[in-house]
Amino acid sequence: GIFFFILAEIIPLFKGAEVEPLDPVTTGIENPVLMGSDEWTELPFLVSAEGELTFIDLNTNNPAKTEPVPLPSDGHIQSAAYIQEEQGIALGLDNGFYLFGKIHYRPEFQADGTRTIQATADWDAPATFLAKDGPISDISLYTSPERKTVAGIVTDADAKRVQVNSYIQKRSLFGASGFKIDNQWDLTDRISGVPVRILVGANAAALVVLNSEDKVHYFKLEDGEWELDQVFKPFPNDSAMVTSMDFIKGNVSLSFTNSAGNHVIYSLYRSDEAGRRIFGQTKTFETFPGGAEYFARSARNKALLIGNTDRISLRYSTTADVRWESDLPTPLEKILISGKFDQILGVDANGTLHRY
């Protein structure tokens, strides 16, 4: 009955994961800026620095399908964000523009019963933040059927500027109205130091910005304005620099690593002392030498994947367990956990896909 089903779901979480390498796949797409995939990991995609989107069919012998991303003629991709659960994409360009995209996957069944995965991509027109005269060095995205929020760090002649744009879409009996700009904010003056990393939190009501001094600035959206609610250092007693800051599924818990290899989780919780929800350290992992250079989260549970040029590690944030860890024969550029939580996909600088 339901008791045995629950046991079958829970017991594997306390075991080490069994991971085996599969045959690599050569794509020829060097130094990709973004990787994503359908939930079955049958038709992943890569976005090249030159602005080409390529779908690679891992299930058949069909050739890869490549199409151009509609970048402005003078724009090149500087940063990228991908929401696997929503198949949403944001690309930050070196001319101050950004671009929203969405991948639509669908299964198709042949007369003999075989199934293939098909994909199409939709792109919005390029847009800008209030500060629009420099490259977007980092970008983050939140999407829902009613709202889209994009946050970026824009480098102009004077400073690195923290920018946020929100869009809303109204729905009626006649369908959706289409997303329209709702508000724009410049939060640069609210942040000390130089911003280096930015993330949009749950329901686009939270924003976290990491600066070059390893201080995290946490903003809450209240009555249409971003209020600075907390500033903290994830490693207050460690001089090693933060190497990664990423949201786990749910966007209320943050994974941090530093160059000394320390790895911690901070989560929003109700503080009796502060009288409100703030971030506090909730988990400490085994060290990961060198810290993480890239990160992927599971779309199904609280698992996360971190890696650098030498090593990769699958970890579970609920229990702070290391499920699997291995040396890398080839350094990877991007990684992800399959939507079904049954594969790991990585791509190296030569565009070769590595599957586990």
mmCIF file with all atom_site columns, N, CA, C and O in Angstrom, residues 85-107:
data_model
loop_
_atom_site.group_PDB
_atom_site.id
_atom_site.type_symbol
_atom_site.label_atom_id
_atom_site.label_alt_id
_atom_site.label_comp_id
_atom_site.label_asym_id
_atom_site.label_entity_id
_atom_site.label_seq_id
_atom_site.pdbx_PDB_ins_code
_atom_site.Cartn_x
_atom_site.Cartn_y
_atom_site.Cartn_z
_atom_site.occupancy
_atom_site.B_iso_or_equiv
_atom_site.pdbx_formal_charge
_atom_site.auth_seq_id
_atom_site.auth_comp_id
_atom_site.auth_asym_id
_atom_site.auth_atom_id
_atom_site.pdbx_PDB_model_num
ATOM 1  N N  . GLU A 1 85  ? 13.099 23.669 -14.641 1.00 0.00 ? 85  GLU A N  1
ATOM 2  C CA . GLU A 1 85  ? 11.705 23.292 -14.400 1.00 0.00 ? 85  GLU A CA 1
ATOM 3  C C  . GLU A 1 85  ? 10.740 23.976 -15.361 1.00 0.00 ? 85  GLU A C  1
ATOM 4  O O  . GLU A 1 85  ? 9.718  23.406 -15.746 1.00 0.00 ? 85  GLU A O  1
ATOM 5  N N  . GLU A 1 86  ? 11.049 25.193 -15.739 1.00 0.00 ? 86  GLU A N  1
ATOM 6  C CA . GLU A 1 86  ? 10.173 25.972 -16.618 1.00 0.00 ? 86  GLU A CA 1
ATOM 7  C C  . GLU A 1 86  ? 10.695 26.050 -18.047 1.00 0.00 ? 86  GLU A C  1
ATOM 8  O O  . GLU A 1 86  ? 10.019 26.608 -18.916 1.00 0.00 ? 86  GLU A O  1
ATOM 9  N N  . GLN A 1 87  ? 11.917 25.537 -18.273 1.00 0.00 ? 87  GLN A N  1
ATOM 10 C CA . GLN A 1 87  ? 12.578 25.657 -19.574 1.00 0.00 ? 87  GLN A CA 1
ATOM 11 C C  . GLN A 1 87  ? 12.698 27.115 -20.005 1.00 0.00 ? 87  GLN A C  1
ATOM 12 O O  . GLN A 1 87  ? 12.583 27.460 -21.184 1.00 0.00 ? 87  GLN A O  1
ATOM 13 N N  . GLY A 1 88  ? 12.951 27.979 -19.021 1.00 0.00 ? 88  GLY A N  1
ATOM 14 C CA . GLY A 1 88  ? 13.138 29.395 -19.297 1.00 0.00 ? 88  GLY A CA 1
ATOM 15 C C  . GLY A 1 88  ? 14.608 29.756 -19.424 1.00 0.00 ? 88  GLY A C  1
ATOM 16 O O  . GLY A 1 88  ? 15.459 29.190 -18.733 1.00 0.00 ? 88  GLY A O  1
ATOM 17 N N  . ILE A 1 89  ? 14.924 30.694 -20.303 1.00 0.00 ? 89  ILE A N  1
ATOM 18 C CA . ILE A 1 89  ? 16.298 31.111 -20.572 1.00 0.00 ? 89  ILE A CA 1
ATOM 19 C C  . ILE A 1 89  ? 16.377 32.638 -20.499 1.00 0.00 ? 89  ILE A C  1
ATOM 20 O O  . ILE A 1 89  ? 15.454 33.340 -20.935 1.00 0.00 ? 89  ILE A O  1
ATOM 21 N N  . ALA A 1 90  ? 17.469 33.139 -19.940 1.00 0.00 ? 90  ALA A N  1
ATOM 22 C CA . ALA A 1 90  ? 17.796 34.559 -20.046 1.00 0.00 ? 90  ALA A CA 1
ATOM 23 C C  . ALA A 1 90  ? 19.243 34.677 -20.492 1.00 0.00 ? 90  ALA A C  1
ATOM 24 O O  . ALA A 1 90  ? 20.125 34.033 -19.914 1.00 0.00 ? 90  ALA A O  1
ATOM 25 N N  . LEU A 1 91  ? 19.499 35.477 -21.505 1.00 0.00 ? 91  LEU A N  1
ATOM 26 C CA . LEU A 1 91  ? 20.843 35.706 -22.023 1.00 0.00 ? 91  LEU A CA 1
ATOM 27 C C  . LEU A 1 91  ? 21.209 37.173 -21.838 1.00 0.00 ? 91  LEU A C  1
ATOM 28 O O  . LEU A 1 91  ? 20.485 38.060 -22.299 1.00 0.00 ? 91  LEU A O  1
ATOM 29 N N  . GLY A 1 92  ? 22.313 37.443 -21.150 1.00 0.00 ? 92  GLY A N  1
ATOM 30 C CA . GLY A 1 92  ? 22.821 38.795 -21.001 1.00 0.00 ? 92  GLY A CA 1
ATOM 31 C C  . GLY A 1 92  ? 23.888 39.066 -22.045 1.00 0.00 ? 92  GLY A C  1
ATOM 32 O O  . GLY A 1 92  ? 24.796 38.247 -22.238 1.00 0.00 ? 92  GLY A O  1
ATOM 33 N N  . LEU A 1 93  ? 23.802 40.192 -22.712 1.00 0.00 ? 93  LEU A N  1
ATOM 34 C CA . LEU A 1 93  ? 24.691 40.479 -23.834 1.00 0.00 ? 93  LEU A CA 1
ATOM 35 C C  . LEU A 1 93  ? 25.723 41.544 -23.463 1.00 0.00 ? 93  LEU A C  1
ATOM 36 O O  . LEU A 1 93  ? 25.599 42.231 -22.450 1.00 0.00 ? 93  LEU A O  1
ATOM 37 N N  . ASP A 1 94  ? 26.734 41.666 -24.310 1.00 0.00 ? 94  ASP A N  1
ATOM 38 C CA . ASP A 1 94  ? 27.815 42.615 -24.032 1.00 0.00 ? 94  ASP A CA 1
ATOM 39 C C  . ASP A 1 94  ? 27.473 44.038 -24.442 1.00 0.00 ? 94  ASP A C  1
ATOM 40 O O  . ASP A 1 94  ? 28.266 44.958 -24.234 1.00 0.00 ? 94  ASP A O  1
ATOM 41 N N  . ASN A 1 95  ? 26.295 44.258 -25.031 1.00 0.00 ? 95  ASN A N  1
ATOM 42 C CA . ASN A 1 95  ? 25.888 45.605 -25.426 1.00 0.00 ? 95  ASN A CA 1
ATOM 43 C C  . ASN A 1 95  ? 24.781 46.163 -24.533 1.00 0.00 ? 95  ASN A C  1
ATOM 44 O O  . ASN A 1 95  ? 24.132 47.151 -24.886 1.00 0.00 ? 95  ASN A O  1
ATOM 45 N N  . GLY A 1 96  ? 24.527 45.497 -23.386 1.00 0.00 ? 96  GLY A N  1
ATOM 46 C CA . GLY A 1 96  ? 23.523 45.974 -22.447 1.00 0.00 ? 96  GLY A CA 1
ATOM 47 C C  . GLY A 1 96  ? 22.135 45.409 -22.651 1.00 0.00 ? 96  GLY A C  1
ATOM 48 O O  . GLY A 1 96  ? 21.250 45.633 -21.810 1.00 0.00 ? 96  GLY A O  1
ATOM 49 N N  . PHE A 1 97  ? 21.905 44.676 -23.719 1.00 0.00 ? 97  PHE A N  1
ATOM 50 C CA . PHE A 1 97  ? 20.608 44.050 -23.946 1.00 0.00 ? 97  PHE A CA 1
ATOM 51 C C  . PHE A 1 97  ? 20.561 42.673 -23.284 1.00 0.00 ? 97  PHE A C  1
ATOM 52 O O  . PHE A 1 97  ? 21.589 42.043 -23.037 1.00 0.00 ? 97  PHE A O  1
ATOM 53 N N  . TYR A 1 98  ? 19.335 42.216 -23.017 1.00 0.00 ? 98  TYR A N  1
ATOM 54 C CA . TYR A 1 98  ? 19.129 40.826 -22.593 1.00 0.00 ? 98  TYR A CA 1
ATOM 55 C C  . TYR A 1 98  ? 17.987 40.242 -23.415 1.00 0.00 ? 98  TYR A C  1
ATOM 56 O O  . TYR A 1 98  ? 17.211 40.970 -24.059 1.00 0.00 ? 98  TYR A O  1
ATOM 57 N N  . LEU A 1 99  ? 17.877 38.929 -23.356 1.00 0.00 ? 99  LEU A N  1
ATOM 58 C CA . LEU A 1 99  ? 16.929 38.222 -24.205 1.00 0.00 ? 99  LEU A CA 1
ATOM 59 C C  . LEU A 1 99  ? 16.282 37.096 -23.398 1.00 0.00 ? 99  LEU A C  1
ATOM 60 O O  . LEU A 1 99  ? 16.975 36.315 -22.753 1.00 0.00 ? 99  LEU A O  1
ATOM 61 N N  . PHE A 1 100 ? 14.940 37.050 -23.405 1.00 0.00 ? 100 PHE A N  1
ATOM 62 C CA . PHE A 1 100 ? 14.201 35.936 -22.823 1.00 0.00 ? 100 PHE A CA 1
ATOM 63 C C  . PHE A 1 100 ? 13.983 34.861 -23.879 1.00 0.00 ? 100 PHE A C  1
ATOM 64 O O  . PHE A 1 100 ? 13.688 35.166 -25.040 1.00 0.00 ? 100 PHE A O  1
ATOM 65 N N  . GLY A 1 101 ? 14.060 33.595 -23.464 1.00 0.00 ? 101 GLY A N  1
ATOM 66 C CA . GLY A 1 101 ? 13.724 32.492 -24.345 1.00 0.00 ? 101 GLY A CA 1
ATOM 67 C C  . GLY A 1 101 ? 12.987 31.408 -23.590 1.00 0.00 ? 101 GLY A C  1
ATOM 68 O O  . GLY A 1 101 ? 13.071 31.314 -22.354 1.00 0.00 ? 101 GLY A O  1
ATOM 69 N N  . LYS A 1 102 ? 12.259 30.590 -24.300 1.00 0.00 ? 102 LYS A N  1
ATOM 70 C CA . LYS A 1 102 ? 11.575 29.441 -23.695 1.00 0.00 ? 102 LYS A CA 1
ATOM 71 C C  . LYS A 1 102 ? 11.635 28.267 -24.662 1.00 0.00 ? 102 LYS A C  1
ATOM 72 O O  . LYS A 1 102 ? 11.364 28.422 -25.865 1.00 0.00 ? 102 LYS A O  1
ATOM 73 N N  . ILE A 1 103 ? 12.017 27.118 -24.131 1.00 0.00 ? 103 ILE A N  1
ATOM 74 C CA . ILE A 1 103 ? 12.078 25.886 -24.919 1.00 0.00 ? 103 ILE A CA 1
ATOM 75 C C  . ILE A 1 103 ? 10.800 25.092 -24.696 1.00 0.00 ? 103 ILE A C  1
ATOM 76 O O  . ILE A 1 103 ? 10.374 24.898 -23.554 1.00 0.00 ? 103 ILE A O  1
ATOM 77 N N  . HIS A 1 104 ? 10.194 24.654 -25.781 1.00 0.00 ? 104 HIS A N  1
ATOM 78 C CA . HIS A 1 104 ? 8.977  23.844 -25.700 1.00 0.00 ? 104 HIS A CA 1
ATOM 79 C C  . HIS A 1 104 ? 9.300  22.429 -26.174 1.00 0.00 ? 104 HIS A C  1
ATOM 80 O O  . HIS A 1 104 ? 9.630  22.226 -27.358 1.00 0.00 ? 104 HIS A O  1
ATOM 81 N N  . TYR A 1 105 ? 9.233  21.478 -25.270 1.00 0.00 ? 105 TYR A N  1
ATOM 82 C CA . TYR A 1 105 ? 9.441  20.068 -25.618 1.00 0.00 ? 105 TYR A CA 1
ATOM 83 C C  . TYR A 1 105 ? 8.090  19.359 -25.714 1.00 0.00 ? 105 TYR A C  1
ATOM 84 O O  . TYR A 1 105 ? 7.164  19.655 -24.943 1.00 0.00 ? 105 TYR A O  1
ATOM 85 N N  . ARG A 1 106 ? 8.012  18.411 -26.638 1.00 0.00 ? 106 ARG A N  1
ATOM 86 C CA . ARG A 1 106 ? 6.789  17.619 -26.756 1.00 0.00 ? 106 ARG A CA 1
ATOM 87 C C  . ARG A 1 106 ? 7.143  16.238 -27.313 1.00 0.00 ? 106 ARG A C  1
ATOM 88 O O  . ARG A 1 106 ? 8.009  16.118 -28.198 1.00 0.00 ? 106 ARG A O  1
ATOM 89 N N  . PRO A 1 107 ? 6.477  15.189 -26.828 1.00 0.00 ? 107 PRO A N  1
ATOM 90 C CA . PRO A 1 107 ? 6.693  13.852 -27.397 1.00 0.00 ? 107 PRO A CA 1
ATOM 91 C C  . PRO A 1 107 ? 5.846  13.658 -28.656 1.00 0.00 ? 107 PRO A C  1
ATOM 92 O O  . PRO A 1 107 ? 4.725  14.171 -28.743 1.00 0.00 ? 107 PRO A O  1
#
